């Protein structure tokens, strides 16, 4: 927990990468976590092979939700939508490099949820507690 | 061969109340588990530990205690789900008791799926908690309650059951095990038949979950209700298990915190299951206590507990049968659990219970919240002795001797 | 002059959880009582004693344990009745929590006294538990909910209140003390005005009963709801107090054992109050625990507790006010209880709570089950520190220092 | 509790005094205790001064309810209805000479309840627990 706010998380929060909106975008999706008011919107542009050529996120919320979105945007650069499908909860946790309780887990996972539902309409995505 | 396979000494040592003396020199012989069970140390310890170290409100908290409390509370849900063979712990809804669990079904599934003239089948051996909620619902919505009668042998009338199913009831409600007769009903067959007839089934498991291995999927019920306090858990904690599909379709029960996803002054959006049905601060410690209780029961083994009780009831029915003027209700030993309700000619059950209490023998007397069944048995009250994993053959002997003394006193 | 008149050392020694370390060397600073309070030893002991020696089901039993359990359970009811100034202990109905208590009113009084087009006044500062039940009732019966707004100062808009009363609402619902703003509402005046306007009043006492002397008759409410777990009692036990006259006229809530006088297969006759509203095995030990809790609170003195909290909140508002970029919501110290909700520029409340937790400081972050109020405040969430008899000025210092560190970290 | 079933209680139960019904009667009333199925009916004949000249009870139930009814019938012989008004819970307990828990108290008090409601229509009689 001591490294909960490791420098690089705070850095991503204060200086988010790929922040903003894409217009036009091939894929846009937004969702929120009503419990805490975190909101994440993700816009993607993909090439003919469904590879991500540009991505951006916007929204507001806690350091964990915003930093994880920012890191996720970096991670997915150049990846194909199929590769994104494979992204798991563990990948996000590894990316953040910290342990999280159930409430904060939801914050951390919001961007992945938005990405997956946006890219695949995976409506059965479950907010694991 | 020893009658009892459980290690009685070890088990009884786990239950502080069993070392109680009712009066100096008169030890407690607790034969009232059907009303509520005694509690083992490890359940008391789990609750104590929670309050001493981890107490916090659940679900919404970020601080350490809140996370620990949430993990314990949800961990209990998972344990309980496994204990009853639920596929998904989200199908386990915490209620105060079996009664609230059944009311929940009546007030949500019932009021959103039933309409005037629809039929409900309710058995005649039900505890009031699986009867009165349906009566209330019927009165509100103009439903028809069809009574599934009890036979002379104290079993459900399965001929009549078929006839009633042919009338296409929307919902059928019966107990897994009678709290008066001890009768074990063929719930798996009945649930399958109900399903074929297009009816939803509500099984009252208040007397089965504590005493025998229960697998809600094998039973095939749609809803299954039970109370923690009858199975080594604390008061204030019960469970409704329901099929996720049905639960998802049902409207919420009570309104308040936790059961919502979003609220505005003009309306609200309900939360996912199970939270949709758990408004307000839940019975956190009670759930944790029940989690510890099912862990304890599993450590002893539900098969062993059931076998032990079967042995006790056989032995008890034999002993009781030899008392002059006694009538013991219900079917033969192999068709029932560890419950024996009886009357004694010329002696009111209250007097039986009172005189037995002088010898430390605790039994119930009354209608045991099953007035219609007593009407059927043509008595106003019975005395009832019931057994659990911690009871012994010696205690059965004390019961039988005690009743003998009651009979002599009133001769 | 010492700021604190309570004997902090003595009081804190009663609460085992307060000696907890969150991590080695980092003691717990528990500032989340508004969510749930910690429990004193004597409450844990009362419950333990009950389970170890007197555990039995209540009301219907003749044997010794059943009589003892009934005496303890009903004794708790009497103590709680006295604690809130109820005239008659039959006016005290045991529920799971404040949420269930309010739902009970909505589903019994509400559904039997309201008809399409009737108005309900609900304040904008309500916890979801005093809002969602009325929304559910409105949706069912076509009622109109009129919102009593909160002013810029975080108080109820009493001008608007008069205007709304003129529209002749049938029932008015407001909290005694806000769980977010700490605002203490003029409930006695409001209940009197409601009565004059012909409306029944429902006061949510979840945040007042634990913290200040409460006299339901002096308040003049028709219904008053609170939760045991927020006032040193166990989870799973709450109370609805209601005027006997109203309670007698209301239909029952849930159906089952204990709430009936007679049952036949064709119908039932409800029991007297309070049992009419307590279906099934009640939360026996939870009631006994709450009885011990009010005894404890009285032994300290509700006046002293209130004064102590007033001193803490004054001190806290001063300290918090000096932090750069902080916004503290709610009225001045003398108009509120020991609750301070705040936001910090550029830092999400979740992050505040998480970083404070590293220092052992436990605060809540979120909407505190009051989303409409947060909408009004124009924030999605706040961080909230709340105080009780066991908190100290030193703990307030740790809170203020901790928030300072959060601010630096996010600068 | 040891003398719960003192000889004379059992005696009254086995050999109830004033048992039966009066026809005609000046006052007749019956009530029951649904919890345990105790039923008591009391018939009274009074003279012009409202003095009880004949009384009888019938019904069924536990030893406590039946014995207390039997004893009560003896107690009220020749008493006026006004005197009966004064009969209290304590009088019954003294008559029985035993201590009783809440459930059994209801059994013991049933006959007094029937008597009072019958004689006075005291509908606000409360079953004290
Ligand atoms: C003002 C207020 N009302 C009602 C409640 C609901 O209490 P419970 O969750 O115990 O039902 C709370 C507790 O958070 C509260 O603060
Ligand atoms: C068969 C049966 N169903 C339901 C209940 C009701 O249980 P509770 O009072 O815990 O709700 C009981 C308990 O007496 C029972 O024996």
PDB file of C-alpha atoms in Angstrom, chain B residues 233-391:
ATOM      1  CA  UNK B 233     -25.071 -19.310  13.432  1.00  0.00           C
ATOM      2  CA  UNK B 234     -26.147 -16.117  15.154  1.00  0.00           C
ATOM      3  CA  UNK B 235     -29.645 -14.681  15.261  1.00  0.00           C
ATOM      4  CA  UNK B 236     -30.367 -11.960  12.736  1.00  0.00           C
ATOM      5  CA  UNK B 237     -28.910 -13.758   9.720  1.00  0.00           C
ATOM      6  CA  UNK B 238     -30.822 -15.809   7.177  1.00  0.00           C
ATOM      7  CA  UNK B 239     -30.510 -16.564   3.505  1.00  0.00           C
ATOM      8  CA  UNK B 240     -32.600 -16.538   0.407  1.00  0.00           C
ATOM      9  CA  UNK B 241     -31.074 -18.468  -2.409  1.00  0.00           C
ATOM     10  CA  UNK B 242     -32.659 -17.907  -5.792  1.00  0.00           C
ATOM     11  CA  UNK B 243     -31.802 -18.584  -9.416  1.00  0.00           C
ATOM     12  CA  UNK B 244     -29.840 -15.658 -10.804  1.00  0.00           C
ATOM     13  CA  UNK B 245     -32.129 -15.441 -13.799  1.00  0.00           C
ATOM     14  CA  UNK B 246     -35.216 -14.984 -11.650  1.00  0.00           C
ATOM     15  CA  UNK B 247     -33.471 -12.662  -9.226  1.00  0.00           C
ATOM     16  CA  UNK B 248     -32.293 -10.464 -12.058  1.00  0.00           C
ATOM     17  CA  UNK B 249     -35.852 -10.098 -13.330  1.00  0.00           C
ATOM     18  CA  UNK B 250     -37.380  -9.315  -9.960  1.00  0.00           C
ATOM     19  CA  UNK B 251     -38.025  -5.773  -8.749  1.00  0.00           C
ATOM     20  CA  UNK B 252     -36.142  -4.714  -5.611  1.00  0.00           C
ATOM     21  CA  UNK B 253     -37.501  -5.510  -2.144  1.00  0.00           C
ATOM     22  CA  UNK B 254     -36.693  -2.692   0.296  1.00  0.00           C
ATOM     23  CA  UNK B 255     -35.280   0.679  -0.772  1.00  0.00           C
ATOM     24  CA  UNK B 256     -32.204   2.412   0.614  1.00  0.00           C
ATOM     25  CA  UNK B 257     -28.442   2.384   0.597  1.00  0.00           C
ATOM     26  CA  UNK B 258     -26.489  -0.330  -1.235  1.00  0.00           C
ATOM     27  CA  UNK B 259     -29.442  -1.541  -3.289  1.00  0.00           C
ATOM     28  CA  UNK B 260     -29.089   1.321  -5.743  1.00  0.00           C
ATOM     29  CA  UNK B 261     -26.706   2.155  -8.508  1.00  0.00           C
ATOM     30  CA  UNK B 262     -27.784   5.776  -8.922  1.00  0.00           C
ATOM     31  CA  UNK B 263     -30.289   7.997  -7.175  1.00  0.00           C
ATOM     32  CA  UNK B 264     -31.801  11.312  -8.129  1.00  0.00           C
ATOM     33  CA  UNK B 265     -34.639  13.086  -6.383  1.00  0.00           C
ATOM     34  CA  UNK B 266     -36.875  11.884  -9.199  1.00  0.00           C
ATOM     35  CA  UNK B 267     -36.003   8.206  -9.181  1.00  0.00           C
ATOM     36  CA  UNK B 268     -33.387   5.528  -8.800  1.00  0.00           C
ATOM     37  CA  UNK B 269     -31.685   2.760 -10.698  1.00  0.00           C
ATOM     38  CA  UNK B 270     -31.365  -0.524  -8.805  1.00  0.00           C
ATOM     39  CA  UNK B 271     -28.063  -2.255  -8.184  1.00  0.00           C
ATOM     40  CA  UNK B 272     -27.032  -5.718  -9.406  1.00  0.00           C
ATOM     41  CA  UNK B 273     -27.855  -8.882  -7.476  1.00  0.00           C
ATOM     42  CA  UNK B 274     -27.372  -9.693  -4.673  1.00  0.00           C
ATOM     43  CA  UNK B 275     -27.134  -6.060  -3.520  1.00  0.00           C
ATOM     44  CA  UNK B 276     -30.415  -5.158  -5.170  1.00  0.00           C
ATOM     45  CA  UNK B 277     -32.106  -7.084  -2.372  1.00  0.00           C
ATOM     46  CA  UNK B 278     -29.941  -5.935   0.521  1.00  0.00           C
ATOM     47  CA  UNK B 279     -31.025  -2.424   1.417  1.00  0.00           C
ATOM     48  CA  UNK B 280     -29.135  -0.578   4.119  1.00  0.00           C
ATOM     49  CA  UNK B 281     -26.282  -1.744   6.253  1.00  0.00           C
ATOM     50  CA  UNK B 282     -26.477  -5.529   6.133  1.00  0.00           C
ATOM     51  CA  UNK B 283     -26.209  -7.848   9.094  1.00  0.00           C
ATOM     52  CA  UNK B 284     -22.472  -7.918   8.594  1.00  0.00           C
ATOM     53  CA  UNK B 285     -21.376  -9.776  11.677  1.00  0.00           C
ATOM     54  CA  UNK B 286     -24.321 -12.138  11.408  1.00  0.00           C
ATOM     55  CA  UNK B 287     -23.254 -13.119   7.899  1.00  0.00           C
ATOM     56  CA  UNK B 288     -19.689 -13.629   9.077  1.00  0.00           C
ATOM     57  CA  UNK B 289     -20.966 -15.728  11.977  1.00  0.00           C
ATOM     58  CA  UNK B 290     -23.047 -17.841   9.629  1.00  0.00           C
ATOM     59  CA  UNK B 291     -19.996 -18.272   7.422  1.00  0.00           C
ATOM     60  CA  UNK B 292     -18.092 -19.635  10.411  1.00  0.00           C
ATOM     61  CA  UNK B 293     -21.059 -21.856  11.264  1.00  0.00           C
ATOM     62  CA  UNK B 294     -21.192 -23.550   7.889  1.00  0.00           C
ATOM     63  CA  UNK B 295     -17.434 -24.008   8.044  1.00  0.00           C
ATOM     64  CA  UNK B 296     -17.888 -25.703  11.395  1.00  0.00           C
ATOM     65  CA  UNK B 297     -20.719 -27.906  10.151  1.00  0.00           C
ATOM     66  CA  UNK B 298     -18.667 -28.902   7.141  1.00  0.00           C
ATOM     67  CA  UNK B 299     -15.704 -29.742   9.333  1.00  0.00           C
ATOM     68  CA  UNK B 300     -17.926 -32.210  11.183  1.00  0.00           C
ATOM     69  CA  UNK B 301     -19.558 -33.322   7.952  1.00  0.00           C
ATOM     70  CA  UNK B 302     -23.207 -32.975   7.033  1.00  0.00           C
ATOM     71  CA  UNK B 303     -23.487 -36.661   6.180  1.00  0.00           C
ATOM     72  CA  UNK B 304     -22.263 -37.599   9.646  1.00  0.00           C
ATOM     73  CA  UNK B 305     -24.564 -35.111  11.310  1.00  0.00           C
ATOM     74  CA  UNK B 306     -27.533 -36.483   9.415  1.00  0.00           C
ATOM     75  CA  UNK B 307     -26.607 -40.065  10.236  1.00  0.00           C
ATOM     76  CA  UNK B 308     -26.177 -39.177  13.900  1.00  0.00           C
ATOM     77  CA  UNK B 309     -29.596 -37.569  14.014  1.00  0.00           C
ATOM     78  CA  UNK B 310     -31.168 -40.510  12.243  1.00  0.00           C
ATOM     79  CA  UNK B 311     -29.769 -42.790  14.892  1.00  0.00           C
ATOM     80  CA  UNK B 312     -31.007 -40.562  17.678  1.00  0.00           C
ATOM     81  CA  UNK B 313     -34.504 -40.297  16.268  1.00  0.00           C
ATOM     82  CA  UNK B 314     -34.784 -44.076  15.782  1.00  0.00           C
ATOM     83  CA  UNK B 315     -33.669 -44.585  19.330  1.00  0.00           C
ATOM     84  CA  UNK B 316     -36.005 -41.879  20.603  1.00  0.00           C
ATOM     85  CA  UNK B 317     -39.047 -43.158  18.723  1.00  0.00           C
ATOM     86  CA  UNK B 318     -38.442 -46.557  20.262  1.00  0.00           C
ATOM     87  CA  UNK B 319     -38.163 -45.188  23.778  1.00  0.00           C
ATOM     88  CA  UNK B 320     -41.069 -42.808  23.458  1.00  0.00           C
ATOM     89  CA  UNK B 321     -43.250 -45.512  21.943  1.00  0.00           C
ATOM     90  CA  UNK B 322     -43.101 -47.470  25.170  1.00  0.00           C
ATOM     91  CA  UNK B 323     -44.615 -44.712  27.274  1.00  0.00           C
ATOM     92  CA  UNK B 324     -48.229 -45.297  28.245  1.00  0.00           C
ATOM     93  CA  UNK B 325     -50.703 -42.833  26.802  1.00  0.00           C
ATOM     94  CA  UNK B 326     -48.254 -41.129  24.449  1.00  0.00           C
ATOM     95  CA  UNK B 327     -49.012 -40.238  20.844  1.00  0.00           C
ATOM     96  CA  UNK B 328     -46.022 -39.458  18.663  1.00  0.00           C
ATOM     97  CA  UNK B 329     -46.859 -37.680  15.400  1.00  0.00           C
ATOM     98  CA  UNK B 330     -45.247 -38.107  12.024  1.00  0.00           C
ATOM     99  CA  UNK B 331     -43.820 -40.864   9.873  1.00  0.00           C
ATOM    100  CA  UNK B 332     -41.392 -43.685  10.661  1.00  0.00           C
ATOM    101  CA  UNK B 333     -37.829 -42.914  11.600  1.00  0.00           C
ATOM    102  CA  UNK B 334     -36.299 -43.460   8.186  1.00  0.00           C
ATOM    103  CA  UNK B 335     -38.619 -40.914   6.604  1.00  0.00           C
ATOM    104  CA  UNK B 336     -37.824 -38.085   8.961  1.00  0.00           C
ATOM    105  CA  UNK B 337     -35.243 -35.969  10.702  1.00  0.00           C
ATOM    106  CA  UNK B 338     -34.489 -35.572  14.384  1.00  0.00           C
ATOM    107  CA  UNK B 339     -37.790 -34.134  15.550  1.00  0.00           C
ATOM    108  CA  UNK B 340     -40.425 -35.839  17.668  1.00  0.00           C
ATOM    109  CA  UNK B 341     -43.672 -34.090  18.533  1.00  0.00           C
ATOM    110  CA  UNK B 342     -46.005 -35.856  20.925  1.00  0.00           C
ATOM    111  CA  UNK B 343     -48.925 -35.569  23.304  1.00  0.00           C
ATOM    112  CA  UNK B 344     -49.619 -37.409  26.517  1.00  0.00           C
ATOM    113  CA  UNK B 345     -53.147 -38.387  27.446  1.00  0.00           C
ATOM    114  CA  UNK B 346     -54.605 -36.112  30.099  1.00  0.00           C
ATOM    115  CA  UNK B 347     -51.600 -33.810  30.244  1.00  0.00           C
ATOM    116  CA  UNK B 348     -51.344 -30.511  28.407  1.00  0.00           C
ATOM    117  CA  UNK B 349     -48.076 -30.123  26.471  1.00  0.00           C
ATOM    118  CA  UNK B 350     -47.324 -26.979  28.486  1.00  0.00           C
ATOM    119  CA  UNK B 351     -47.303 -29.038  31.613  1.00  0.00           C
ATOM    120  CA  UNK B 352     -45.056 -31.612  30.007  1.00  0.00           C
ATOM    121  CA  UNK B 353     -42.543 -28.925  29.069  1.00  0.00           C
ATOM    122  CA  UNK B 354     -42.725 -27.311  32.455  1.00  0.00           C
ATOM    123  CA  UNK B 355     -42.215 -30.468  34.421  1.00  0.00           C
ATOM    124  CA  UNK B 356     -39.401 -31.606  32.121  1.00  0.00           C
ATOM    125  CA  UNK B 357     -37.719 -28.255  32.648  1.00  0.00           C
ATOM    126  CA  UNK B 358     -37.423 -29.068  36.361  1.00  0.00           C
ATOM    127  CA  UNK B 359     -35.130 -31.888  35.284  1.00  0.00           C
ATOM    128  CA  UNK B 360     -33.205 -29.595  32.955  1.00  0.00           C
ATOM    129  CA  UNK B 361     -34.796 -31.090  29.846  1.00  0.00           C
ATOM    130  CA  UNK B 362     -35.648 -28.283  27.432  1.00  0.00           C
ATOM    131  CA  UNK B 363     -38.437 -29.092  24.966  1.00  0.00           C
ATOM    132  CA  UNK B 364     -40.963 -26.838  23.227  1.00  0.00           C
ATOM    133  CA  UNK B 365     -44.692 -26.940  23.762  1.00  0.00           C
ATOM    134  CA  UNK B 366     -47.291 -25.240  21.638  1.00  0.00           C
ATOM    135  CA  UNK B 367     -48.272 -25.097  18.000  1.00  0.00           C
ATOM    136  CA  UNK B 368     -44.680 -24.523  16.835  1.00  0.00           C
ATOM    137  CA  UNK B 369     -45.866 -21.886  14.373  1.00  0.00           C
ATOM    138  CA  UNK B 370     -47.825 -24.537  12.514  1.00  0.00           C
ATOM    139  CA  UNK B 371     -51.401 -24.021  13.646  1.00  0.00           C
ATOM    140  CA  UNK B 372     -53.069 -25.454  10.537  1.00  0.00           C
ATOM    141  CA  UNK B 373     -51.077 -28.661  10.913  1.00  0.00           C
ATOM    142  CA  UNK B 374     -52.154 -28.929  14.549  1.00  0.00           C
ATOM    143  CA  UNK B 375     -55.734 -28.373  13.478  1.00  0.00           C
ATOM    144  CA  UNK B 376     -55.249 -31.267  11.091  1.00  0.00           C
ATOM    145  CA  UNK B 377     -53.749 -33.406  13.865  1.00  0.00           C
ATOM    146  CA  UNK B 378     -56.751 -32.419  15.928  1.00  0.00           C
ATOM    147  CA  UNK B 379     -54.737 -31.135  18.868  1.00  0.00           C
ATOM    148  CA  UNK B 380     -54.219 -27.600  20.097  1.00  0.00           C
ATOM    149  CA  UNK B 381     -50.608 -28.165  20.962  1.00  0.00           C
ATOM    150  CA  UNK B 382     -47.861 -30.739  21.091  1.00  0.00           C
ATOM    151  CA  UNK B 383     -44.643 -31.105  23.014  1.00  0.00           C
ATOM    152  CA  UNK B 384     -41.586 -31.347  20.776  1.00  0.00           C
ATOM    153  CA  UNK B 385     -38.115 -32.727  21.340  1.00  0.00           C
ATOM    154  CA  UNK B 386     -35.521 -32.135  18.650  1.00  0.00           C
ATOM    155  CA  UNK B 387     -31.950 -33.255  18.193  1.00  0.00           C
ATOM    156  CA  UNK B 388     -28.758 -31.960  16.707  1.00  0.00           C
ATOM    157  CA  UNK B 389     -25.158 -33.024  16.331  1.00  0.00           C
ATOM    158  CA  UNK B 390     -24.505 -32.288  19.999  1.00  0.00           C
ATOM    159  CA  UNK B 391     -27.245 -34.463  21.468  1.00  0.00           C
TER     160      UNK B 391
END
